[in-house]
GROMACS .gro file of C-alpha atoms in nm:
model
  505
    1UNK     CA    1   0.319  -0.215  -5.986
    2UNK     CA    2   0.431   0.025  -5.696
    3UNK     CA    3   0.211  -0.075  -5.373
    4UNK     CA    4   0.208   0.245  -5.173
    5UNK     CA    5   0.267   0.270  -4.756
    6UNK     CA    6  -0.065   0.315  -4.612
    7UNK     CA    7  -0.119   0.643  -4.444
    8UNK     CA    8  -0.016   0.729  -4.111
    9UNK     CA    9  -0.367   0.681  -3.969
   10UNK     CA   10  -0.299   0.339  -3.922
   11UNK     CA   11  -0.311   0.419  -3.528
   12UNK     CA   12  -0.677   0.529  -3.545
   13UNK     CA   13  -0.769   0.239  -3.719
   14UNK     CA   14  -0.620  -0.007  -3.446
   15UNK     CA   15  -0.767   0.206  -3.197
   16UNK     CA   16  -1.114   0.213  -3.351
   17UNK     CA   17  -1.117  -0.208  -3.379
   18UNK     CA   18  -0.883  -0.344  -3.153
   19UNK     CA   19  -0.906  -0.119  -2.850
   20UNK     CA   20  -1.305  -0.050  -2.903
   21UNK     CA   21  -1.378  -0.369  -2.727
   22UNK     CA   22  -1.131  -0.323  -2.438
   23UNK     CA   23  -1.086   0.008  -2.358
   24UNK     CA   24  -0.732   0.154  -2.184
   25UNK     CA   25  -0.918   0.172  -1.865
   26UNK     CA   26  -1.061  -0.178  -1.842
   27UNK     CA   27  -0.697  -0.285  -1.944
   28UNK     CA   28  -0.555  -0.080  -1.688
   29UNK     CA   29  -0.750  -0.250  -1.462
   30UNK     CA   30  -0.699  -0.570  -1.573
   31UNK     CA   31  -0.315  -0.493  -1.487
   32UNK     CA   32  -0.355  -0.384  -1.156
   33UNK     CA   33  -0.603  -0.692  -1.030
   34UNK     CA   34  -0.314  -0.905  -1.037
   35UNK     CA   35  -0.124  -0.704  -0.759
   36UNK     CA   36  -0.447  -0.582  -0.595
   37UNK     CA   37  -0.552  -0.993  -0.541
   38UNK     CA   38  -0.192  -1.074  -0.418
   39UNK     CA   39  -0.207  -0.769  -0.161
   40UNK     CA   40  -0.539  -0.899  -0.048
   41UNK     CA   41  -0.335  -1.219   0.023
   42UNK     CA   42  -0.097  -1.029   0.231
   43UNK     CA   43  -0.451  -0.898   0.442
   44UNK     CA   44  -0.532  -1.260   0.483
   45UNK     CA   45  -0.194  -1.332   0.636
   46UNK     CA   46  -0.242  -1.019   0.899
   47UNK     CA   47  -0.607  -1.161   0.982
   48UNK     CA   48  -0.510  -1.541   0.992
   49UNK     CA   49  -0.366  -1.563   1.318
   50UNK     CA   50  -0.684  -1.427   1.470
   51UNK     CA   51  -0.916  -1.746   1.335
   52UNK     CA   52  -0.607  -2.005   1.380
   53UNK     CA   53  -0.495  -1.949   1.715
   54UNK     CA   54  -0.849  -1.966   1.911
   55UNK     CA   55  -0.930  -2.290   1.722
   56UNK     CA   56  -0.584  -2.436   1.819
   57UNK     CA   57  -0.679  -2.333   2.157
   58UNK     CA   58  -1.032  -2.499   2.190
   59UNK     CA   59  -1.011  -2.788   2.383
   60UNK     CA   60  -1.111  -3.061   2.173
   61UNK     CA   61  -0.842  -2.958   1.915
   62UNK     CA   62  -0.596  -3.224   1.754
   63UNK     CA   63  -0.293  -3.013   1.769
   64UNK     CA   64  -0.276  -2.836   2.130
   65UNK     CA   65  -0.026  -2.539   2.194
   66UNK     CA   66   0.098  -2.361   2.504
   67UNK     CA   67   0.075  -1.961   2.539
   68UNK     CA   68   0.442  -1.935   2.432
   69UNK     CA   69   0.397  -2.128   2.118
   70UNK     CA   70   0.083  -1.920   2.033
   71UNK     CA   71   0.288  -1.582   2.053
   72UNK     CA   72   0.566  -1.716   1.815
   73UNK     CA   73   0.241  -1.803   1.578
   74UNK     CA   74   0.131  -1.505   1.566
   75UNK     CA   75   0.475  -1.289   1.544
   76UNK     CA   76   0.628  -1.573   1.287
   77UNK     CA   77   0.426  -1.405   0.987
   78UNK     CA   78   0.529  -1.048   1.089
   79UNK     CA   79   0.922  -1.116   1.133
   80UNK     CA   80   1.024  -1.157   0.783
   81UNK     CA   81   0.819  -0.900   0.652
   82UNK     CA   82   1.058  -0.631   0.638
   83UNK     CA   83   1.321  -0.850   0.466
   84UNK     CA   84   1.088  -0.967   0.245
   85UNK     CA   85   1.016  -0.595   0.133
   86UNK     CA   86   1.405  -0.500   0.063
   87UNK     CA   87   1.404  -0.859  -0.143
   88UNK     CA   88   1.113  -0.750  -0.320
   89UNK     CA   89   1.233  -0.399  -0.445
   90UNK     CA   90   1.550  -0.573  -0.553
   91UNK     CA   91   1.366  -0.848  -0.721
   92UNK     CA   92   1.155  -0.613  -0.925
   93UNK     CA   93   1.451  -0.403  -1.055
   94UNK     CA   94   1.666  -0.730  -1.182
   95UNK     CA   95   1.381  -0.938  -1.252
   96UNK     CA   96   1.067  -0.694  -1.356
   97UNK     CA   97   0.761  -0.616  -1.195
   98UNK     CA   98   0.574  -0.893  -1.387
   99UNK     CA   99   0.825  -1.153  -1.315
  100UNK     CA  100   0.839  -1.024  -0.945
  101UNK     CA  101   0.478  -1.060  -0.939
  102UNK     CA  102   0.465  -1.403  -1.083
  103UNK     CA  103   0.713  -1.525  -0.838
  104UNK     CA  104   0.571  -1.412  -0.517
  105UNK     CA  105   0.212  -1.548  -0.619
  106UNK     CA  106   0.398  -1.871  -0.609
  107UNK     CA  107   0.578  -1.809  -0.271
  108UNK     CA  108   0.206  -1.735  -0.170
  109UNK     CA  109   0.058  -2.038  -0.267
  110UNK     CA  110   0.334  -2.248  -0.131
  111UNK     CA  111   0.311  -2.087   0.234
  112UNK     CA  112  -0.101  -2.137   0.237
  113UNK     CA  113  -0.059  -2.488   0.110
  114UNK     CA  114   0.187  -2.570   0.391
  115UNK     CA  115  -0.053  -2.413   0.646
  116UNK     CA  116  -0.337  -2.612   0.469
  117UNK     CA  117  -0.177  -2.942   0.528
  118UNK     CA  118   0.018  -2.870   0.869
  119UNK     CA  119   0.001  -3.130   1.098
  120UNK     CA  120   0.267  -3.018   1.374
  121UNK     CA  121   0.356  -2.710   1.545
  122UNK     CA  122   0.687  -2.667   1.302
  123UNK     CA  123   0.472  -2.686   0.978
  124UNK     CA  124   0.263  -2.420   1.096
  125UNK     CA  125   0.551  -2.216   1.167
  126UNK     CA  126   0.673  -2.261   0.794
  127UNK     CA  127   0.378  -2.181   0.660
  128UNK     CA  128   0.339  -1.848   0.885
  129UNK     CA  129   0.684  -1.771   0.787
  130UNK     CA  130   0.631  -1.822   0.406
  131UNK     CA  131   0.312  -1.675   0.411
  132UNK     CA  132   0.489  -1.318   0.614
  133UNK     CA  133   0.773  -1.335   0.331
  134UNK     CA  134   0.556  -1.340   0.095
  135UNK     CA  135   0.338  -1.051   0.207
  136UNK     CA  136   0.674  -0.827   0.272
  137UNK     CA  137   0.745  -0.917  -0.114
  138UNK     CA  138   0.425  -0.797  -0.274
  139UNK     CA  139   0.460  -0.470  -0.098
  140UNK     CA  140   0.693  -0.269  -0.318
  141UNK     CA  141   0.610  -0.427  -0.669
  142UNK     CA  142   0.225  -0.406  -0.632
  143UNK     CA  143   0.256  -0.010  -0.582
  144UNK     CA  144   0.497   0.057  -0.803
  145UNK     CA  145   0.359  -0.173  -1.111
  146UNK     CA  146   0.000  -0.032  -1.057
  147UNK     CA  147   0.173   0.346  -1.069
  148UNK     CA  148   0.400   0.277  -1.406
  149UNK     CA  149   0.097   0.122  -1.589
  150UNK     CA  150  -0.203   0.333  -1.492
  151UNK     CA  151  -0.302   0.683  -1.627
  152UNK     CA  152  -0.218   0.985  -1.380
  153UNK     CA  153  -0.625   0.993  -1.372
  154UNK     CA  154  -0.689   0.679  -1.248
  155UNK     CA  155  -0.324   0.603  -1.041
  156UNK     CA  156  -0.475   0.724  -0.708
  157UNK     CA  157  -0.819   0.484  -0.684
  158UNK     CA  158  -0.607   0.191  -0.825
  159UNK     CA  159  -0.365   0.251  -0.585
  160UNK     CA  160  -0.607   0.271  -0.320
  161UNK     CA  161  -0.718  -0.070  -0.432
  162UNK     CA  162  -0.416  -0.201  -0.283
  163UNK     CA  163  -0.518  -0.117   0.085
  164UNK     CA  164  -0.890  -0.193  -0.009
  165UNK     CA  165  -0.780  -0.529  -0.119
  166UNK     CA  166  -0.582  -0.573   0.230
  167UNK     CA  167  -0.885  -0.461   0.451
  168UNK     CA  168  -1.089  -0.687   0.259
  169UNK     CA  169  -0.833  -1.024   0.326
  170UNK     CA  170  -0.825  -0.923   0.671
  171UNK     CA  171  -1.229  -0.958   0.648
  172UNK     CA  172  -1.225  -1.275   0.390
  173UNK     CA  173  -0.977  -1.466   0.626
  174UNK     CA  174  -1.214  -1.381   0.935
  175UNK     CA  175  -1.518  -1.486   0.753
  176UNK     CA  176  -1.333  -1.839   0.627
  177UNK     CA  177  -1.230  -1.883   1.026
  178UNK     CA  178  -1.594  -1.834   1.118
  179UNK     CA  179  -1.734  -2.081   0.925
  180UNK     CA  180  -1.440  -2.356   0.863
  181UNK     CA  181  -1.154  -2.513   1.029
  182UNK     CA  182  -0.821  -2.329   0.988
  183UNK     CA  183  -0.721  -2.586   0.725
  184UNK     CA  184  -0.984  -2.521   0.485
  185UNK     CA  185  -0.982  -2.140   0.548
  186UNK     CA  186  -0.593  -2.181   0.420
  187UNK     CA  187  -0.670  -2.371   0.122
  188UNK     CA  188  -0.939  -2.131   0.041
  189UNK     CA  189  -0.708  -1.827   0.046
  190UNK     CA  190  -0.470  -2.060  -0.162
  191UNK     CA  191  -0.710  -2.024  -0.424
  192UNK     CA  192  -0.686  -1.628  -0.453
  193UNK     CA  193  -0.314  -1.714  -0.517
  194UNK     CA  194  -0.389  -1.895  -0.881
  195UNK     CA  195  -0.635  -1.609  -0.957
  196UNK     CA  196  -0.340  -1.352  -0.956
  197UNK     CA  197  -0.075  -1.553  -1.128
  198UNK     CA  198  -0.329  -1.597  -1.429
  199UNK     CA  199  -0.432  -1.237  -1.432
  200UNK     CA  200  -0.017  -1.120  -1.410
  201UNK     CA  201   0.055  -1.365  -1.685
  202UNK     CA  202  -0.188  -1.188  -1.950
  203UNK     CA  203  -0.084  -0.860  -1.823
  204UNK     CA  204   0.236  -0.664  -1.997
  205UNK     CA  205   0.543  -0.589  -1.823
  206UNK     CA  206   0.593  -0.243  -1.693
  207UNK     CA  207   0.677   0.022  -1.985
  208UNK     CA  208   0.892   0.182  -1.752
  209UNK     CA  209   1.137  -0.075  -1.638
  210UNK     CA  210   1.148  -0.195  -2.025
  211UNK     CA  211   1.225   0.155  -2.108
  212UNK     CA  212   1.513   0.187  -1.807
  213UNK     CA  213   1.657  -0.147  -1.979
  214UNK     CA  214   1.693  -0.017  -2.316
  215UNK     CA  215   1.362  -0.216  -2.466
  216UNK     CA  216   1.236   0.090  -2.643
  217UNK     CA  217   1.018  -0.125  -2.908
  218UNK     CA  218   0.905  -0.361  -2.625
  219UNK     CA  219   0.820  -0.081  -2.372
  220UNK     CA  220   0.616   0.133  -2.618
  221UNK     CA  221   0.444  -0.196  -2.740
  222UNK     CA  222   0.341  -0.228  -2.341
  223UNK     CA  223   0.270   0.128  -2.333
  224UNK     CA  224   0.024   0.122  -2.604
  225UNK     CA  225  -0.147  -0.199  -2.498
  226UNK     CA  226  -0.210  -0.001  -2.135
  227UNK     CA  227  -0.330   0.347  -2.246
  228UNK     CA  228  -0.419   0.312  -2.627
  229UNK     CA  229  -0.326   0.596  -2.889
  230UNK     CA  230  -0.463   0.929  -2.777
  231UNK     CA  231  -0.262   1.258  -2.787
  232UNK     CA  232  -0.206   1.269  -2.398
  233UNK     CA  233  -0.082   0.885  -2.361
  234UNK     CA  234   0.172   0.974  -2.704
  235UNK     CA  235   0.304   1.282  -2.506
  236UNK     CA  236   0.366   1.107  -2.194
  237UNK     CA  237   0.535   0.836  -2.370
  238UNK     CA  238   0.760   1.103  -2.543
  239UNK     CA  239   0.819   1.261  -2.208
  240UNK     CA  240   0.923   0.918  -2.067
  241UNK     CA  241   1.163   0.829  -2.378
  242UNK     CA  242   1.308   1.193  -2.332
  243UNK     CA  243   1.373   1.160  -1.958
  244UNK     CA  244   1.535   0.820  -2.018
  245UNK     CA  245   1.764   0.936  -2.241
  246UNK     CA  246   1.867   1.215  -2.060
  247UNK     CA  247   1.928   1.012  -1.746
  248UNK     CA  248   2.142   0.763  -2.004
  249UNK     CA  249   2.342   1.099  -2.092
  250UNK     CA  250   2.416   1.166  -1.711
  251UNK     CA  251   2.481   0.851  -1.625
  252UNK     CA  252   2.764   0.847  -1.899
  253UNK     CA  253   2.911   1.160  -1.791
  254UNK     CA  254   2.927   1.064  -1.431
  255UNK     CA  255   3.109   0.721  -1.562
  256UNK     CA  256   3.363   1.012  -1.765
  257UNK     CA  257   3.397   1.205  -1.433
  258UNK     CA  258   3.402   0.961  -1.152
  259UNK     CA  259   3.413   1.281  -0.912
  260UNK     CA  260   3.125   1.412  -0.991
  261UNK     CA  261   2.910   1.481  -0.718
  262UNK     CA  262   2.589   1.347  -0.853
  263UNK     CA  263   2.713   1.042  -0.985
  264UNK     CA  264   2.507   0.819  -0.764
  265UNK     CA  265   2.136   0.828  -0.809
  266UNK     CA  266   2.095   0.740  -0.418
  267UNK     CA  267   2.278   1.078  -0.351
  268UNK     CA  268   2.028   1.329  -0.536
  269UNK     CA  269   1.765   1.534  -0.401
  270UNK     CA  270   1.483   1.328  -0.619
  271UNK     CA  271   1.567   1.002  -0.413
  272UNK     CA  272   1.675   1.161  -0.077
  273UNK     CA  273   1.367   1.398  -0.065
  274UNK     CA  274   1.068   1.133  -0.138
  275UNK     CA  275   1.284   0.884   0.079
  276UNK     CA  276   1.251   1.110   0.380
  277UNK     CA  277   0.889   1.228   0.304
  278UNK     CA  278   0.759   0.840   0.337
  279UNK     CA  279   0.995   0.756   0.607
  280UNK     CA  280   0.767   1.070   0.810
  281UNK     CA  281   0.473   0.933   0.624
  282UNK     CA  282   0.481   0.555   0.748
  283UNK     CA  283   0.608   0.644   1.129
  284UNK     CA  284   0.285   0.889   1.169
  285UNK     CA  285   0.066   0.588   1.039
  286UNK     CA  286   0.203   0.351   1.262
  287UNK     CA  287   0.276   0.490   1.571
  288UNK     CA  288  -0.087   0.682   1.543
  289UNK     CA  289  -0.156   0.331   1.677
  290UNK     CA  290  -0.329   0.196   1.362
  291UNK     CA  291  -0.249  -0.164   1.409
  292UNK     CA  292  -0.262  -0.167   1.767
  293UNK     CA  293  -0.629  -0.068   1.729
  294UNK     CA  294  -0.680  -0.364   1.482
  295UNK     CA  295  -0.483  -0.612   1.733
  296UNK     CA  296  -0.676  -0.537   2.040
  297UNK     CA  297  -1.034  -0.394   1.864
  298UNK     CA  298  -1.229  -0.678   2.070
  299UNK     CA  299  -1.069  -0.553   2.407
  300UNK     CA  300  -1.108  -0.211   2.309
  301UNK     CA  301  -1.505  -0.233   2.207
  302UNK     CA  302  -1.563  -0.445   2.541
  303UNK     CA  303  -1.386  -0.140   2.754
  304UNK     CA  304  -1.592   0.121   2.578
  305UNK     CA  305  -1.939  -0.077   2.535
  306UNK     CA  306  -1.855  -0.185   2.869
  307UNK     CA  307  -2.017  -0.539   2.817
  308UNK     CA  308  -1.846  -0.877   2.866
  309UNK     CA  309  -2.095  -1.053   2.688
  310UNK     CA  310  -1.999  -0.934   2.382
  311UNK     CA  311  -1.968  -1.174   2.066
  312UNK     CA  312  -1.593  -1.205   2.006
  313UNK     CA  313  -1.624  -1.270   1.595
  314UNK     CA  314  -1.896  -1.063   1.574
  315UNK     CA  315  -1.702  -0.772   1.732
  316UNK     CA  316  -1.445  -0.853   1.507
  317UNK     CA  317  -1.625  -0.869   1.181
  318UNK     CA  318  -1.801  -0.526   1.270
  319UNK     CA  319  -1.459  -0.366   1.273
  320UNK     CA  320  -1.339  -0.538   0.952
  321UNK     CA  321  -1.642  -0.445   0.799
  322UNK     CA  322  -1.590  -0.073   0.907
  323UNK     CA  323  -1.234  -0.095   0.796
  324UNK     CA  324  -1.359  -0.202   0.461
  325UNK     CA  325  -1.599   0.021   0.407
  326UNK     CA  326  -1.356   0.321   0.471
  327UNK     CA  327  -1.090   0.150   0.239
  328UNK     CA  328  -1.355   0.186  -0.038
  329UNK     CA  329  -1.449   0.547   0.077
  330UNK     CA  330  -1.053   0.637   0.030
  331UNK     CA  331  -1.063   0.480  -0.296
  332UNK     CA  332  -1.329   0.733  -0.425
  333UNK     CA  333  -1.168   1.002  -0.246
  334UNK     CA  334  -0.842   0.952  -0.399
  335UNK     CA  335  -0.988   0.983  -0.744
  336UNK     CA  336  -1.125   1.349  -0.659
  337UNK     CA  337  -0.933   1.473  -0.373
  338UNK     CA  338  -0.556   1.570  -0.395
  339UNK     CA  339  -0.324   1.390  -0.172
  340UNK     CA  340  -0.213   1.655   0.054
  341UNK     CA  341  -0.576   1.803   0.122
  342UNK     CA  342  -0.658   1.402   0.228
  343UNK     CA  343  -0.346   1.368   0.437
  344UNK     CA  344  -0.421   1.676   0.663
  345UNK     CA  345  -0.779   1.576   0.701
  346UNK     CA  346  -0.680   1.228   0.788
  347UNK     CA  347  -0.415   1.355   1.007
  348UNK     CA  348  -0.639   1.622   1.248
  349UNK     CA  349  -0.947   1.352   1.217
  350UNK     CA  350  -0.703   1.088   1.362
  351UNK     CA  351  -0.599   1.323   1.611
  352UNK     CA  352  -0.892   1.456   1.700
  353UNK     CA  353  -1.035   1.112   1.751
  354UNK     CA  354  -0.747   0.977   1.959
  355UNK     CA  355  -0.747   1.229   2.213
  356UNK     CA  356  -1.099   1.261   2.251
  357UNK     CA  357  -1.102   0.880   2.313
  358UNK     CA  358  -0.837   0.884   2.559
  359UNK     CA  359  -1.035   1.170   2.780
  360UNK     CA  360  -1.357   0.992   2.739
  361UNK     CA  361  -1.198   0.639   2.811
  362UNK     CA  362  -1.032   0.810   3.138
  363UNK     CA  363  -1.356   0.965   3.278
  364UNK     CA  364  -1.564   0.641   3.183
  365UNK     CA  365  -1.304   0.400   3.372
  366UNK     CA  366  -1.239   0.646   3.650
  367UNK     CA  367  -1.550   0.817   3.725
  368UNK     CA  368  -1.900   0.594   3.759
  369UNK     CA  369  -2.114   0.874   3.687
  370UNK     CA  370  -2.004   0.888   3.317
  371UNK     CA  371  -2.024   0.515   3.263
  372UNK     CA  372  -2.356   0.594   3.092
  373UNK     CA  373  -2.170   0.777   2.855
  374UNK     CA  374  -1.973   0.499   2.704
  375UNK     CA  375  -2.121   0.530   2.353
  376UNK     CA  376  -1.914   0.856   2.302
  377UNK     CA  377  -1.597   0.654   2.341
  378UNK     CA  378  -1.736   0.374   2.112
  379UNK     CA  379  -1.792   0.715   1.870
  380UNK     CA  380  -1.463   0.827   1.897
  381UNK     CA  381  -1.309   0.480   1.788
  382UNK     CA  382  -1.510   0.436   1.512
  383UNK     CA  383  -1.459   0.776   1.414
  384UNK     CA  384  -1.076   0.691   1.472
  385UNK     CA  385  -1.083   0.370   1.241
  386UNK     CA  386  -1.300   0.591   0.966
  387UNK     CA  387  -1.034   0.862   0.971
  388UNK     CA  388  -0.698   0.676   0.976
  389UNK     CA  389  -0.878   0.437   0.662
  390UNK     CA  390  -0.890   0.728   0.454
  391UNK     CA  391  -0.565   0.897   0.439
  392UNK     CA  392  -0.302   0.789   0.676
  393UNK     CA  393  -0.321   0.435   0.626
  394UNK     CA  394  -0.372   0.445   0.198
  395UNK     CA  395  -0.176   0.702   0.141
  396UNK     CA  396   0.186   0.627   0.191
  397UNK     CA  397   0.138   0.307   0.019
  398UNK     CA  398  -0.018   0.489  -0.258
  399UNK     CA  399   0.283   0.714  -0.287
  400UNK     CA  400   0.576   0.455  -0.237
  401UNK     CA  401   0.476   0.376  -0.643
  402UNK     CA  402   0.458   0.714  -0.762
  403UNK     CA  403   0.770   0.929  -0.583
  404UNK     CA  404   1.078   0.751  -0.660
  405UNK     CA  405   1.224   0.771  -0.985
  406UNK     CA  406   1.244   0.472  -1.186
  407UNK     CA  407   1.635   0.386  -1.152
  408UNK     CA  408   1.602   0.380  -0.750
  409UNK     CA  409   1.209   0.297  -0.758
  410UNK     CA  410   1.312  -0.055  -0.642
  411UNK     CA  411   1.562   0.045  -0.354
  412UNK     CA  412   1.330   0.329  -0.262
  413UNK     CA  413   0.983   0.142  -0.231
  414UNK     CA  414   1.179  -0.142  -0.060
  415UNK     CA  415   1.333   0.064   0.193
  416UNK     CA  416   1.028   0.244   0.309
  417UNK     CA  417   0.832  -0.035   0.295
  418UNK     CA  418   1.063  -0.250   0.507
  419UNK     CA  419   1.083   0.079   0.763
  420UNK     CA  420   0.688   0.028   0.776
  421UNK     CA  421   0.702  -0.311   0.929
  422UNK     CA  422   1.022  -0.212   1.154
  423UNK     CA  423   0.791   0.060   1.265
  424UNK     CA  424   0.461  -0.187   1.305
  425UNK     CA  425   0.683  -0.457   1.478
  426UNK     CA  426   0.774  -0.134   1.722
  427UNK     CA  427   0.428  -0.042   1.809
  428UNK     CA  428   0.285  -0.386   1.872
  429UNK     CA  429   0.601  -0.460   2.091
  430UNK     CA  430   0.540  -0.120   2.285
  431UNK     CA  431   0.164  -0.123   2.318
  432UNK     CA  432   0.122  -0.392   2.598
  433UNK     CA  433   0.391  -0.210   2.797
  434UNK     CA  434   0.234   0.150   2.709
  435UNK     CA  435  -0.121  -0.022   2.837
  436UNK     CA  436   0.036  -0.111   3.150
  437UNK     CA  437   0.231   0.177   3.235
  438UNK     CA  438  -0.007   0.491   3.143
  439UNK     CA  439  -0.324   0.281   3.066
  440UNK     CA  440  -0.576   0.262   2.776
  441UNK     CA  441  -0.659   0.616   2.788
  442UNK     CA  442  -0.275   0.735   2.846
  443UNK     CA  443  -0.159   0.525   2.564
  444UNK     CA  444  -0.404   0.684   2.274
  445UNK     CA  445  -0.317   1.056   2.428
  446UNK     CA  446   0.043   0.969   2.332
  447UNK     CA  447  -0.052   0.810   1.983
  448UNK     CA  448  -0.264   1.107   1.950
  449UNK     CA  449   0.014   1.368   2.008
  450UNK     CA  450   0.242   1.197   1.794
  451UNK     CA  451  -0.048   1.218   1.537
  452UNK     CA  452  -0.039   1.557   1.563
  453UNK     CA  453   0.316   1.633   1.530
  454UNK     CA  454   0.332   1.395   1.226
  455UNK     CA  455   0.037   1.566   1.060
  456UNK     CA  456   0.249   1.910   1.128
  457UNK     CA  457   0.545   1.754   0.972
  458UNK     CA  458   0.370   1.625   0.676
  459UNK     CA  459   0.192   2.005   0.614
  460UNK     CA  460   0.574   2.113   0.535
  461UNK     CA  461   0.737   1.853   0.325
  462UNK     CA  462   0.450   1.667   0.157
  463UNK     CA  463   0.395   1.717  -0.231
  464UNK     CA  464   0.093   1.694  -0.430
  465UNK     CA  465   0.108   1.413  -0.675
  466UNK     CA  466  -0.239   1.388  -0.804
  467UNK     CA  467  -0.299   1.374  -1.179
  468UNK     CA  468   0.076   1.471  -1.215
  469UNK     CA  469   0.261   1.202  -1.449
  470UNK     CA  470   0.569   1.017  -1.311
  471UNK     CA  471   0.821   1.254  -1.474
  472UNK     CA  472   0.644   1.553  -1.346
  473UNK     CA  473   0.659   1.432  -0.988
  474UNK     CA  474   1.015   1.338  -0.992
  475UNK     CA  475   1.121   1.684  -1.182
  476UNK     CA  476   0.885   1.838  -0.865
  477UNK     CA  477   1.097   1.667  -0.629
  478UNK     CA  478   1.434   1.776  -0.797
  479UNK     CA  479   1.322   2.161  -0.774
  480UNK     CA  480   1.147   2.153  -0.433
  481UNK     CA  481   0.780   2.211  -0.380
  482UNK     CA  482   0.778   2.551  -0.325
  483UNK     CA  483   0.976   2.623  -0.645
  484UNK     CA  484   0.731   2.379  -0.848
  485UNK     CA  485   0.472   2.588  -0.711
  486UNK     CA  486   0.585   2.920  -0.815
  487UNK     CA  487   0.648   2.772  -1.191
  488UNK     CA  488   0.288   2.631  -1.202
  489UNK     CA  489   0.194   3.008  -1.081
  490UNK     CA  490   0.356   3.148  -1.352
  491UNK     CA  491   0.150   3.005  -1.627
  492UNK     CA  492   0.215   2.909  -1.960
  493UNK     CA  493   0.507   2.699  -2.096
  494UNK     CA  494   0.699   2.797  -1.750
  495UNK     CA  495   0.425   2.569  -1.601
  496UNK     CA  496   0.560   2.254  -1.716
  497UNK     CA  497   0.885   2.066  -1.635
  498UNK     CA  498   1.219   2.160  -1.806
  499UNK     CA  499   1.406   1.919  -2.025
  500UNK     CA  500   1.077   1.920  -2.283
  501UNK     CA  501   0.868   1.692  -2.034
  502UNK     CA  502   0.481   1.809  -2.128
  503UNK     CA  503   0.208   1.860  -1.838
  504UNK     CA  504  -0.075   1.627  -1.867
  505UNK     CA  505  -0.383   1.762  -1.685
   0.00000   0.00000   0.00000
């Protein structure tokens, strides 16, 4: 008796029975949840010093610290972040995206536990150092893993979830510090790492990373788990395979001819162009004063409102809430608006808000007649937080996982994330000097001019990546943005990238 092989409709059978309960979108959200929660822990790290230092400096505190020790506690977390980004990029290339997340979740949990049990100044420094290093470690893997596991239609909103989680983490840390002692707050933060670890355990490895390692069967299994069996996902996976085989052939040819100009993937246009673009984007974001406003928001609100009786915790929570709501709006906008229009709108709005804030702060502090119009300065301050939060802040982090080729994605994302934290340190370090030399209004005028120049430069070099597959984005950088636009405008088959990579709307 001959048993015939079932017809080729078994994929549809699997789709209708197994995937019926959990849609591909639900599984992509599940896979993105681990990195998003880890990113929330990064926000908690940034916001923790604002609740730790006031409690340590209270008269009845069991552990008293000096002003110099307080500055070291505040700066100990940002200190290793740049190094952590490089290590995170290398770790995810060597061990895989999933393994990197599992390791950094353990590292984060250890850091929070050390803080919760700290009974001395050196122990607090150790806990802050470990959580700061973990904060750097999570930067590259989070964006890259989400970008490689999500559908192009949902990639923007899922990547924006990272910055939303950072803002939410700052708010949660401040809420924990408002109602609990700092030891209890640190212990509560550590619980999030357990949840993130469990979510990563049930999530698959990145299909792109597996394919680059030659594990074709595992890559296809991971891709089907995430994306299902619809024709668009089949087409995208075939394009990934074709692209990987093409890169392997080029690598083999380069080994034969060691003098080939394109032997190193780090010298190619598709690596250098996104690297330069993101360096400009991160510099524009940081030197627009996004972290200066976050660090000095209470002092700024006192200046703009003109009230010394402002409750510091209430002011801090109000700014946090505005930041979280803005991050949520950014998630929605990234689902429906392209990267370029959102970046331009955010850059222009940030520039106008900073220059307007500078002008009205000058009149408010220099001319007594205008002190009754302090609400205008507050309006510009809030509008600045909104405009920078919908574009300049989330977009570079979103694009970190999108724009680099898979062969250079680890180092590229690590370098750009590390550069961001170097700029972050430079802005925080130079901020007080600017305040002392040119005043608050002059400082915001400087930031406004930098925002304007950065926005103009981004208008020239920033590509559109919305609804494009990672292979299409790589090809776009290889050919150049203008050539890619000409190819799309020609229509038909010419609209798609070469080498058999199909365009998915």
